[in-house]
């Protein structure tokens, strides 16, 4: 059912098979199957309420699926909470970013996973050094690792959230509308950062309502409509009209 | 392309000024009040070593309670019950000690505080009731318990070892109350600033959802901070009992306002996410100095209360202004 990109090699980092999710009587997702390969960016598109965020929550362990199997690097996994997903190398950049606004950039980078020294005390030096290194690599322009989150711009915050995910993700990063709240320049910056994740051989699943962005960033596009998977296309071999037709279910001439 | 990456300080000036003001307001306030009294009360004995050390001794219980409250408020909660926890703990210690000896008495006092904290914490963390309402209720509840425990009587504490250790004694020439204050502040500061637990407390107070998805157990943090607060209020009860050589239901009754004021003036935000143990210490000393100076100036009890109330208002105003910008 799914179309595998020829360019990708090796086993998929994530494989979803026949995923179904219902909330009580409401079926939010059904018959969903998708593979994401290392170093690949897959875009998830669909109208409001199509089930995109639900799918992200299934993968990240927030809402375990009602049925279906999920495989990470060939190993079948059942994830019942976010901590388990993280242990499998999956990181999520939530729509609200999940940053602690009054704490420093480096404390956010290590939130819940702070390293300690041999006395059991916080190893600030290590957190600061690793933050600065990563921020430089990803070219997230923040004043300093010590800066407080609420003093940063929207794009800088988004950059910190993505940098955090990049730091911890060994296999897969899920991004839920990472540029929805950003201006033109900041969107471009975030897109650049997302693009740079490819070279780290991490699989990326990105939700976006902007088709321009989807066509700019993705290798493949997966379309959802009312919880059903309409199809997966290679970005290079499709166009906006086809995707729009798939999203809306209407033919555009 | 020039990049502002990791430049040492890219903060605009206005921001830096505001941060400094909020963070250091307690030190300026402390100095200002000290200088004011030093000048106005120069002939009334304010500046004597005896008076100044008295201020530190008298504020010891409030400082200890303030440390607990810094943890609670940093996690975005509040503990109003400390006022009556002090009395319950002091009474539990006094009654137990008179019958079963020193060690049992100390354990009973601290245990009573921890139990109140456990009750508050369980209701807040697991029943998910707001801490404001829970601790308001337990404040009243334990005020009643401490009254009925002893029929409003004062219980004498005659164990000399206890009163020395927790009250009038000294070690290496330094009064034991100062030792207790110093040790509590040092350990509190270390845990608050330098441990993962301290970082998690701040994260929960700052953004509990973010803390939760980052793997921090939010309920456990809430339970723990309220138990810390209860335990330290228990210790404060022991210090009162040791210094006054008696326990009574009125102990700590009027401390709640002073302690909250000390914590807020000391730079801890009412809504959590940011705070300072050292700031709370200085805030507590400032409130003690204020009390002392106002008494030396001859103000009536009611006037003292009015002045203290106004100071707290000013402190809250600064704190909220900072939070809402
Ligand atoms: N916890 C829940 N309980 C019941 N129904 C839910 C729950 N979460 C999502 N749904 C339903 O599942 C469907 C898909 O929602 P979802 O949030 O995944 O959409 P989406 O594609 O992310 O939309 P948007 O573009 O607006 O973010 C919706 O009909 C929604 O009402
Ligand atoms: Mg959504």
Coordinates of C-alpha atoms and ligand atoms in Angstrom, one line a residue:
Chain A
X1 CA 0.0 0.0 0.0
X2 CA 2.8 2.4 0.9
X3 CA 5.3 3.6 -1.6
X4 CA 8.9 3.2 -0.6
X5 CA 11.3 5.8 -1.8
X6 CA 14.0 4.2 -3.9
X7 CA 16.6 6.6 -2.5
X8 CA 16.3 5.3 1.0
X9 CA 18.3 2.3 2.0
X10 CA 18.1 -0.2 4.9
X11 CA 15.3 -0.9 7.3
X12 CA 12.7 1.7 8.1
X13 CA 13.3 3.4 11.5
X14 CA 9.5 3.3 12.1
X15 CA 6.9 1.0 10.6
X16 CA 3.2 1.4 11.3
X17 CA 0.9 -1.4 10.2
X18 CA -2.9 -1.3 10.2
X19 CA -3.0 1.2 13.0
X20 CA -6.5 1.9 14.3
X21 CA -7.5 4.2 17.1
X22 CA -10.9 4.8 18.5
X23 CA -12.0 7.1 21.3
X24 CA -15.1 5.4 22.6
X25 CA -17.3 5.1 19.5
X26 CA -15.4 7.6 17.4
X27 CA -12.8 6.2 15.1
X28 CA -10.0 8.7 14.9
X29 CA -7.6 6.6 12.8
X30 CA -8.1 3.4 10.8
X31 CA -6.1 1.2 8.4
X32 CA -3.1 3.4 8.7
X33 CA 0.3 2.1 7.5
X34 CA 3.5 4.1 7.0
X35 CA 7.2 3.6 7.0
X36 CA 9.8 6.3 7.8
X37 CA 13.4 5.7 6.9
X38 CA 16.5 7.1 8.5
X39 CA 17.4 10.5 7.1
X40 CA 14.0 10.9 5.5
X41 CA 11.5 13.6 6.0
X42 CA 7.9 12.5 5.7
X43 CA 5.1 15.1 5.8
X44 CA 1.7 14.3 7.2
X45 CA -1.0 16.5 5.7
X46 CA -4.8 16.6 6.0
X47 CA -7.6 18.9 7.0
X48 CA -8.4 20.0 10.5
X49 CA -9.5 17.0 12.5
X50 CA -8.1 14.5 10.0
X51 CA -6.2 12.7 12.8
X52 CA -2.7 14.0 12.3
X53 CA -2.1 15.0 16.0
X54 CA -3.7 11.8 17.1
X55 CA -1.2 9.8 15.0
X56 CA 1.7 11.7 16.5
X57 CA 0.3 10.9 20.0
X58 CA 0.0 7.2 19.0
X59 CA 3.7 7.1 17.9
X60 CA 4.9 9.0 21.0
X61 CA 3.0 6.7 23.4
X62 CA 0.5 9.3 24.6
X63 CA -2.5 7.4 23.2
X64 CA -1.7 3.8 22.6
X65 CA -3.4 2.5 19.4
X66 CA -6.6 0.4 19.7
X67 CA -5.0 -2.2 17.3
X68 CA -2.2 -2.5 14.8
X69 CA 1.5 -2.9 15.2
X70 CA 4.3 -0.5 15.5
X71 CA 7.9 -1.5 14.8
X72 CA 11.0 0.5 15.5
X73 CA 14.1 -0.7 13.6
X74 CA 12.4 -4.0 13.1
X75 CA 11.5 -4.5 16.7
X76 CA 7.8 -4.6 17.6
X77 CA 7.1 -2.2 20.4
X78 CA 4.1 -1.3 22.6
X79 CA 4.3 2.1 24.0
X80 CA 2.1 3.1 26.9
X81 CA 3.6 6.5 27.8
X82 CA 5.9 9.2 26.6
X83 CA 8.9 8.0 28.6
X84 CA 8.9 4.7 26.8
X85 CA 8.9 6.4 23.4
X86 CA 11.9 8.5 24.5
X87 CA 13.7 5.4 25.6
X88 CA 13.2 4.1 22.0
X89 CA 14.9 7.2 20.6
X90 CA 11.7 9.0 19.6
X91 CA 11.4 12.7 20.5
X92 CA 8.4 15.0 19.9
X93 CA 8.3 18.7 19.4
X94 CA 4.9 19.5 20.7
X95 CA 2.7 22.2 19.2
X96 CA 3.1 24.2 22.5
X97 CA 6.8 23.3 22.6
X98 CA 6.7 22.1 26.3
X99 CA 9.4 24.5 27.5
X100 CA 9.7 25.8 31.0
X101 CA 9.6 29.5 30.3
X102 CA 11.4 30.8 33.4
X103 CA 14.3 28.4 33.2
X104 CA 17.4 28.7 31.1
X105 CA 17.9 27.3 27.7
X106 CA 20.4 24.6 29.0
X107 CA 18.0 23.5 31.8
X108 CA 15.3 23.1 29.2
X109 CA 17.6 21.2 26.9
X110 CA 18.1 18.6 29.8
X111 CA 14.6 18.9 31.4
X112 CA 14.0 15.7 33.3
X113 CA 17.3 14.2 32.1
X114 CA 19.8 16.4 34.0
X115 CA 23.3 15.0 34.3
X116 CA 24.9 14.9 37.7
X117 CA 28.5 14.7 38.8
X118 CA 29.9 12.2 41.2
X119 CA 28.5 14.1 44.2
X120 CA 25.0 13.7 42.8
X121 CA 24.8 17.5 42.1
X122 CA 23.8 19.0 38.8
X123 CA 26.6 19.0 36.2
X124 CA 25.9 22.5 34.8
X125 CA 29.2 22.8 33.0
X126 CA 28.3 19.7 30.9
X127 CA 24.8 20.9 30.2
X128 CA 26.0 24.3 29.1
X129 CA 28.8 22.9 27.0
X130 CA 26.6 20.5 25.2
X131 CA 23.9 23.1 24.7
X132 CA 26.3 25.5 23.2
X133 CA 27.8 22.9 20.9
X134 CA 24.4 21.8 19.7
X135 CA 23.0 25.3 19.3
X136 CA 26.1 26.2 17.2
X137 CA 25.7 23.0 15.0
X138 CA 22.1 23.7 14.3
X139 CA 22.7 27.4 14.0
X140 CA 19.9 28.3 16.4
X141 CA 20.6 31.9 17.1
X142 CA 20.1 32.4 20.8
X143 CA 22.0 35.0 22.9
X144 CA 23.4 32.3 25.2
X145 CA 22.8 28.9 26.8
X146 CA 22.0 30.9 30.0
X147 CA 19.2 32.9 28.4
X148 CA 15.8 32.5 29.9
X149 CA 13.2 31.0 27.5
X150 CA 10.7 33.7 27.8
X151 CA 13.2 36.3 26.7
X152 CA 13.6 34.5 23.3
X153 CA 11.5 35.1 20.2
X154 CA 9.1 32.5 18.9
X155 CA 11.6 31.2 16.3
X156 CA 14.3 30.9 18.9
X157 CA 12.0 29.0 21.2
X158 CA 11.1 26.7 18.4
X159 CA 14.8 26.3 17.7
X160 CA 15.4 25.3 21.3
X161 CA 12.6 22.8 21.2
X162 CA 13.9 21.2 18.0
X163 CA 17.5 21.3 19.3
X164 CA 16.4 19.4 22.4
X165 CA 14.6 16.8 20.3
X166 CA 17.7 16.5 18.1
X167 CA 19.9 16.1 21.1
X168 CA 17.9 13.2 22.5
X169 CA 16.4 11.5 19.4
X170 CA 18.5 8.7 18.1
X171 CA 15.9 7.5 15.6
X172 CA 12.9 9.7 15.0
X173 CA 11.6 13.2 15.6
X174 CA 7.9 14.1 15.4
X175 CA 7.1 17.7 14.7
X176 CA 3.6 19.0 15.1
X177 CA 3.1 22.2 13.1
X178 CA 6.5 23.6 14.0
X179 CA 6.1 26.9 12.2
X180 CA 2.4 27.6 12.7
X181 CA 3.1 30.6 15.0
X182 CA 6.1 32.0 13.2
X183 CA 6.9 34.8 10.9
X184 CA 8.5 34.5 7.5
X185 CA 12.1 34.8 8.5
X186 CA 11.7 32.6 11.5
X187 CA 9.9 29.9 9.5
X188 CA 12.8 29.9 7.0
X189 CA 15.2 29.4 9.9
X190 CA 13.2 26.5 11.4
X191 CA 12.9 24.9 8.0
X192 CA 16.6 25.1 7.6
X193 CA 17.1 23.4 10.9
X194 CA 14.6 20.6 10.0
X195 CA 16.4 20.1 6.7
X196 CA 19.7 19.7 8.6
X197 CA 18.3 16.8 10.6
X198 CA 18.6 14.7 7.4
X199 CA 22.3 14.6 7.7
X200 CA 22.0 13.2 11.2
X201 CA 20.3 10.1 9.8
X202 CA 17.2 10.7 11.9
X203 CA 13.8 10.0 10.5
X204 CA 11.5 13.0 10.6
X205 CA 7.7 13.1 10.6
X206 CA 6.4 16.6 10.2
X207 CA 2.8 17.9 10.3
X208 CA 2.2 21.0 8.4
X209 CA -0.7 22.9 6.9
X210 CA 1.6 24.8 4.5
X211 CA 1.9 22.9 1.2
X212 CA 4.8 25.2 0.2
X213 CA 6.6 24.0 3.2
X214 CA 5.7 20.4 2.7
X215 CA 7.0 20.5 -0.9
X216 CA 10.2 22.3 0.2
X217 CA 11.1 20.0 3.0
X218 CA 9.7 16.5 2.5
X219 CA 10.8 13.4 0.7
X220 CA 7.3 11.8 0.9
X221 CA 3.9 13.1 1.6
X222 CA 1.2 11.1 3.5
X223 CA -2.3 12.3 3.2
X224 CA -5.0 11.7 5.8
X225 CA -8.7 12.4 5.4
X226 CA -11.1 11.8 8.3
X227 CA -8.9 9.3 9.9
X228 CA -8.3 7.3 6.7
X229 CA -5.0 7.1 4.9
X230 CA -5.7 8.4 1.4
X231 CA -2.2 7.7 0.0
X232 CA 1.5 8.3 0.2
X233 CA 3.3 10.1 -2.6
X234 CA 6.9 10.9 -3.3
X235 CA 7.3 14.6 -3.2
X236 CA 9.3 14.7 -6.4
X237 CA 6.7 12.8 -8.3
X238 CA 3.6 14.7 -7.3
X239 CA 2.3 18.2 -7.3
X240 CA 0.2 20.5 -5.2
X241 CA -3.0 19.9 -7.2
X242 CA -2.8 16.2 -6.6
X243 CA -2.2 16.6 -2.9
X244 CA -5.0 19.1 -2.5
X245 CA -7.3 16.8 -4.3
X246 CA -6.3 14.0 -2.0
X247 CA -6.8 16.2 1.1
X248 CA -10.2 17.5 0.1
X249 CA -11.5 14.5 -1.8
X250 CA -12.5 16.8 -4.7
X251 CA -11.0 16.7 -8.1
X252 CA -9.4 19.9 -9.3
X253 CA -9.3 20.3 -13.0
Chain B
X1 CA 27.1 36.0 8.1
X2 CA 27.6 37.4 11.6
X3 CA 25.9 35.2 14.2
X4 CA 24.9 36.2 17.7
X5 CA 25.5 32.6 18.7
X6 CA 26.5 32.1 22.3
X7 CA 27.5 35.7 22.7
X8 CA 28.1 36.2 26.4
X9 CA 25.2 38.7 26.8
X10 CA 22.7 39.7 24.2
X11 CA 20.2 41.0 26.6
X12 CA 18.7 44.4 26.2
X13 CA 19.4 46.8 29.0
X14 CA 15.8 47.2 30.1
X15 CA 15.5 43.5 30.7
X16 CA 18.7 43.4 32.7
X17 CA 17.6 46.3 34.9
X18 CA 14.2 44.7 35.7
X19 CA 15.8 41.3 36.5
X20 CA 18.2 43.0 38.9
X21 CA 15.6 45.0 40.6
X22 CA 13.4 41.9 41.3
X23 CA 16.3 39.7 42.3
X24 CA 18.1 42.2 44.5
X25 CA 15.1 44.1 45.9
X26 CA 15.4 42.2 49.1
X27 CA 19.0 43.2 49.7
X28 CA 18.3 46.8 49.0
X29 CA 15.3 46.7 51.2
X30 CA 17.3 45.0 54.0
X31 CA 20.0 47.7 53.8
X32 CA 17.5 50.5 53.6
X33 CA 15.6 49.3 56.6
X34 CA 18.8 48.6 58.5
X35 CA 20.2 52.1 57.8
X36 CA 16.8 53.7 58.7
X37 CA 16.7 52.0 62.1
X38 CA 20.4 52.5 62.7
X39 CA 19.9 56.3 62.4
X40 CA 16.4 56.7 63.9
X41 CA 17.0 54.3 66.7
X42 CA 20.7 55.1 67.4
X43 CA 19.9 56.0 71.0
X44 CA 17.5 53.1 71.6
X45 CA 19.9 50.2 71.5
X46 CA 19.1 49.0 67.9
X47 CA 22.7 48.7 66.9
X48 CA 23.9 46.8 69.9
X49 CA 25.3 43.3 69.3
X50 CA 22.8 42.0 71.8
X51 CA 19.9 43.4 69.9
X52 CA 21.1 42.4 66.5
X53 CA 21.8 38.8 67.6
X54 CA 18.4 38.7 69.2
X55 CA 16.9 39.5 65.9
X56 CA 18.6 36.5 64.3
X57 CA 17.6 34.2 67.2
X58 CA 14.0 35.3 67.0
X59 CA 13.7 34.8 63.3
X60 CA 15.1 31.3 63.4
X61 CA 11.7 29.5 63.3
X62 CA 10.4 31.8 60.6
X63 CA 13.5 31.4 58.5
X64 CA 13.2 27.6 58.7
X65 CA 9.5 27.7 57.7
X66 CA 10.4 30.1 54.9
X67 CA 12.9 27.5 53.4
X68 CA 10.1 25.0 53.2
X69 CA 7.8 27.5 51.6
X70 CA 10.4 28.4 48.9
X71 CA 10.2 24.8 47.8
X72 CA 6.4 24.8 47.9
X73 CA 5.9 28.1 46.1
X74 CA 8.6 27.3 43.5
X75 CA 6.5 24.2 42.6
X76 CA 3.5 26.5 42.1
X77 CA 1.8 25.5 45.3
X78 CA 1.2 27.2 48.7
X79 CA 1.2 25.9 52.3
X80 CA -1.0 27.9 54.6
X81 CA -1.0 25.2 57.2
X82 CA 2.5 25.9 58.5
X83 CA 1.1 28.3 61.1
X84 CA -0.8 25.6 62.9
X85 CA 1.7 22.8 62.1
X86 CA 4.3 24.6 64.3
X87 CA 2.0 24.5 67.3
X88 CA 0.9 20.8 66.8
X89 CA 4.5 19.8 66.4
X90 CA 5.7 21.7 69.5
X91 CA 2.9 20.3 71.6
X92 CA 3.4 16.8 70.3
X93 CA 7.1 17.1 71.1
X94 CA 6.5 18.5 74.6
X95 CA 3.8 16.0 75.6
X96 CA 5.8 13.0 74.3
X97 CA 9.0 14.2 75.8
X98 CA 7.6 14.6 79.3
X99 CA 6.4 11.0 79.2
X100 CA 8.9 9.2 77.0
X101 CA 12.0 11.2 77.0
X102 CA 14.1 13.4 74.7
X103 CA 14.4 11.3 71.5
X104 CA 10.8 10.3 71.4
X105 CA 9.8 13.9 71.9
X106 CA 12.0 15.1 69.0
X107 CA 10.7 12.4 66.7
X108 CA 7.1 13.1 67.7
X109 CA 7.6 16.8 66.9
X110 CA 9.2 16.2 63.5
X111 CA 6.9 13.3 62.8
X112 CA 3.8 15.5 63.4
X113 CA 5.1 18.0 60.9
X114 CA 5.8 15.4 58.3
X115 CA 2.4 13.8 58.8
X116 CA 0.6 17.2 58.2
X117 CA 2.8 17.6 55.1
X118 CA 1.9 14.1 54.0
X119 CA -1.8 14.8 54.4
X120 CA -1.5 18.1 52.5
X121 CA 0.7 16.5 49.8
X122 CA -1.5 13.5 49.2
X123 CA -4.6 15.6 48.8
X124 CA -2.8 18.0 46.5
X125 CA -0.8 15.5 44.4
X126 CA -3.1 12.5 44.2
X127 CA -6.7 13.8 44.9
X128 CA -5.7 16.8 42.8
X129 CA -7.2 19.4 45.1
X130 CA -5.8 23.0 45.0
X131 CA -3.1 23.4 47.7
X132 CA -4.6 26.8 48.6
X133 CA -7.9 25.2 49.8
X134 CA -6.3 22.0 51.2
X135 CA -3.8 23.9 53.4
X136 CA -6.4 26.5 54.4
X137 CA -8.5 23.7 55.7
X138 CA -5.6 21.9 57.4
X139 CA -4.6 25.3 58.9
X140 CA -8.0 25.4 60.6
X141 CA -8.0 21.7 61.4
X142 CA -4.7 21.7 63.2
X143 CA -5.3 25.0 64.9
X144 CA -8.3 23.1 66.4
X145 CA -6.3 20.0 67.2
X146 CA -3.6 22.0 69.0
X147 CA -6.2 23.6 71.1
X148 CA -8.0 20.5 72.0
X149 CA -4.8 18.5 72.6
X150 CA -4.0 20.4 75.8
X151 CA -7.2 22.3 76.7
X152 CA -5.5 25.6 75.8
X153 CA -2.8 24.9 78.5
X154 CA 0.9 25.6 78.0
X155 CA 3.0 22.5 78.4
X156 CA 6.4 23.1 80.1
X157 CA 9.5 21.7 78.5
X158 CA 12.0 20.9 81.2
X159 CA 14.5 18.6 79.5
X160 CA 17.7 20.6 79.7
X161 CA 19.3 18.8 76.8
X162 CA 16.4 19.7 74.6
X163 CA 16.2 23.3 75.5
X164 CA 20.0 23.6 75.0
X165 CA 20.0 21.8 71.7
X166 CA 17.0 23.6 70.2
X167 CA 16.9 26.8 72.3
X168 CA 19.2 28.6 74.5
X169 CA 22.4 26.5 74.1
X170 CA 25.5 27.3 72.1
X171 CA 28.2 25.3 70.3
X172 CA 31.6 26.7 69.7
X173 CA 30.3 30.0 71.1
X174 CA 27.6 30.3 68.5
X175 CA 24.0 30.0 69.7
X176 CA 22.2 26.8 68.6
X177 CA 19.4 28.7 66.9
X178 CA 22.0 30.3 64.6
X179 CA 23.4 26.8 63.9
X180 CA 20.0 25.5 63.0
X181 CA 19.4 28.5 60.7
X182 CA 22.7 28.2 59.0
X183 CA 22.5 24.4 58.5
X184 CA 18.9 24.6 57.2
X185 CA 19.8 27.4 54.8
X186 CA 22.9 25.7 53.6
X187 CA 21.3 22.3 53.0
X188 CA 18.1 23.9 51.6
X189 CA 20.1 26.1 49.2
X190 CA 22.2 23.1 48.0
X191 CA 19.1 21.0 47.3
X192 CA 17.2 23.8 45.7
X193 CA 20.0 25.0 43.4
X194 CA 22.3 22.1 42.8
X195 CA 20.2 18.9 42.6
X196 CA 17.9 17.4 40.1
X197 CA 15.1 17.5 42.6
X198 CA 15.5 21.2 42.9
X199 CA 15.5 21.6 39.1
X200 CA 12.3 19.4 38.9
X201 CA 10.6 21.5 41.5
X202 CA 11.2 24.6 39.4
X203 CA 10.1 22.9 36.2
X204 CA 6.8 21.7 37.8
X205 CA 6.1 25.2 39.1
X206 CA 7.0 26.7 35.7
X207 CA 5.2 24.4 33.3
X208 CA 3.8 21.2 34.8
X209 CA 2.7 19.8 31.5
X210 CA 6.2 20.2 30.1
X211 CA 7.6 18.7 33.2
X212 CA 5.3 15.8 32.8
X213 CA 6.1 15.0 29.2
X214 CA 9.8 15.3 30.1
X215 CA 9.4 12.3 32.4
X216 CA 9.3 14.3 35.7
X217 CA 6.7 12.8 38.2
X218 CA 4.6 15.9 38.9
X219 CA 2.6 14.4 41.7
X220 CA 5.7 13.1 43.5
X221 CA 7.2 16.6 43.4
X222 CA 4.1 18.1 44.8
X223 CA 3.9 15.6 47.6
X224 CA 7.6 16.0 48.4
X225 CA 7.6 19.8 48.6
X226 CA 4.6 19.8 50.9
X227 CA 6.3 17.2 53.1
X228 CA 9.4 19.3 53.2
X229 CA 7.4 22.3 54.3
X230 CA 5.6 20.2 57.0
X231 CA 8.8 18.7 58.3
X232 CA 10.5 22.1 58.5
X233 CA 7.4 23.6 60.2
X234 CA 7.9 20.7 62.7
X235 CA 11.5 21.7 63.2
X236 CA 10.4 25.3 63.7
X237 CA 8.0 24.0 66.4
X238 CA 10.9 22.3 68.2
X239 CA 12.9 25.6 68.1
X240 CA 10.0 27.5 69.6
X241 CA 9.6 24.9 72.3
X242 CA 13.3 24.9 73.0
X243 CA 13.7 28.7 73.2
X244 CA 10.5 29.3 75.2
X245 CA 10.9 26.1 77.3
X246 CA 7.2 25.5 76.8
X247 CA 4.7 24.6 74.0
X248 CA 1.4 26.3 73.5
X249 CA -1.3 26.4 70.8
X250 CA -0.4 30.0 70.0
X251 CA 3.1 29.1 68.7
X252 CA 3.5 30.1 65.1
X253 CA 0.0 31.5 64.9
X254 CA 1.1 34.9 63.6
X255 CA 4.0 33.6 61.6
X256 CA 2.2 32.7 58.4
X257 CA 2.0 36.3 57.1
X258 CA 5.6 37.0 58.0
X259 CA 6.9 33.8 56.4
X260 CA 5.0 34.4 53.1
X261 CA 6.2 38.0 53.1
X262 CA 9.8 36.9 53.7
X263 CA 9.7 34.4 50.8
X264 CA 8.1 36.8 48.3
X265 CA 10.3 39.7 49.2
X266 CA 13.2 37.2 48.9
X267 CA 12.5 36.8 45.2
X268 CA 10.3 33.7 45.0
X269 CA 7.5 34.0 42.6
X270 CA 4.0 33.4 44.0
X271 CA 3.1 31.3 40.9
X272 CA 6.2 29.1 40.9
X273 CA 9.2 28.5 38.6
X274 CA 11.6 30.8 40.3
X275 CA 12.9 31.4 43.8
X276 CA 15.7 31.8 46.2
X277 CA 16.6 30.2 49.6
X278 CA 19.2 32.9 50.4
X279 CA 16.7 35.6 49.4
X280 CA 14.2 34.0 51.8
X281 CA 16.8 34.1 54.6
X282 CA 17.4 37.8 54.0
X283 CA 13.7 38.4 53.7
X284 CA 13.1 36.7 57.0
X285 CA 15.9 38.7 58.7
X286 CA 14.4 41.8 57.2
X287 CA 11.0 41.0 58.6
X288 CA 12.6 40.3 62.0
X289 CA 14.5 43.5 61.9
X290 CA 11.3 45.4 61.0
X291 CA 9.5 43.9 63.9
X292 CA 12.3 44.7 66.3
X293 CA 12.7 48.3 65.1
X294 CA 9.0 49.0 65.1
X295 CA 8.8 47.8 68.7
X296 CA 11.9 49.9 69.7
X297 CA 10.2 52.9 68.0
X298 CA 7.3 52.4 70.3
X299 CA 4.7 51.4 67.8
X300 CA 1.6 49.7 69.1
X301 CA 1.0 46.1 68.1
X302 CA -1.8 47.2 65.8
X303 CA 0.5 49.7 64.1
X304 CA 3.1 47.1 63.6
X305 CA 0.6 44.9 61.9
X306 CA -0.4 47.7 59.6
X307 CA 3.2 48.5 58.6
X308 CA 4.0 44.8 58.0
X309 CA 0.8 44.5 55.9
X310 CA 1.9 47.4 53.7
X311 CA 5.3 45.9 53.2
X312 CA 3.8 42.6 52.1
X313 CA 1.6 44.5 49.7
X314 CA 4.6 46.2 48.2
X315 CA 6.4 42.9 47.9
X316 CA 3.5 41.2 46.2
X317 CA 3.2 44.1 43.8
X318 CA 6.8 43.8 42.7
X319 CA 6.5 40.0 42.4
X320 CA 3.4 40.1 40.2
X321 CA 4.7 42.9 38.0
X322 CA 7.7 40.8 37.3
X323 CA 5.6 37.7 36.5
X324 CA 3.1 39.5 34.1
X325 CA 5.5 41.3 31.9
Ligands
LIG1 N1 -8.8 12.4 23.3 C1 -9.8 12.4 22.3 N2 -11.0 12.0 22.6 C2 -12.0 11.9 21.7 N3 -11.8 12.3 20.4 C3 -10.6 12.7 20.1 C4 -9.5 12.8 21.0 N4 -8.4 13.3 20.4 C5 -8.8 13.5 19.1 N5 -10.1 13.2 18.9 C6 -10.8 13.3 17.6 O1 -10.0 12.7 16.6 C7 -10.1 13.4 15.4 C8 -8.7 13.8 14.9 O2 -8.2 14.8 15.7 P1 -6.7 15.4 15.6 O3 -6.4 16.3 16.7 O4 -5.8 14.2 15.4 O5 -6.8 16.1 14.2 P2 -5.6 17.0 13.4 O6 -5.5 16.3 12.1 O7 -4.4 17.1 14.2 O8 -6.3 18.4 13.2 P3 -5.7 19.9 13.3 O9 -5.2 20.1 11.9 O10 -6.9 20.7 13.5 O11 -4.7 19.9 14.3 C9 -11.0 14.6 15.7 O12 -12.3 14.3 15.2 C10 -11.0 14.7 17.2 O13 -12.2 15.2 17.6
LIG2 MG1 -3.4 18.8 15.3

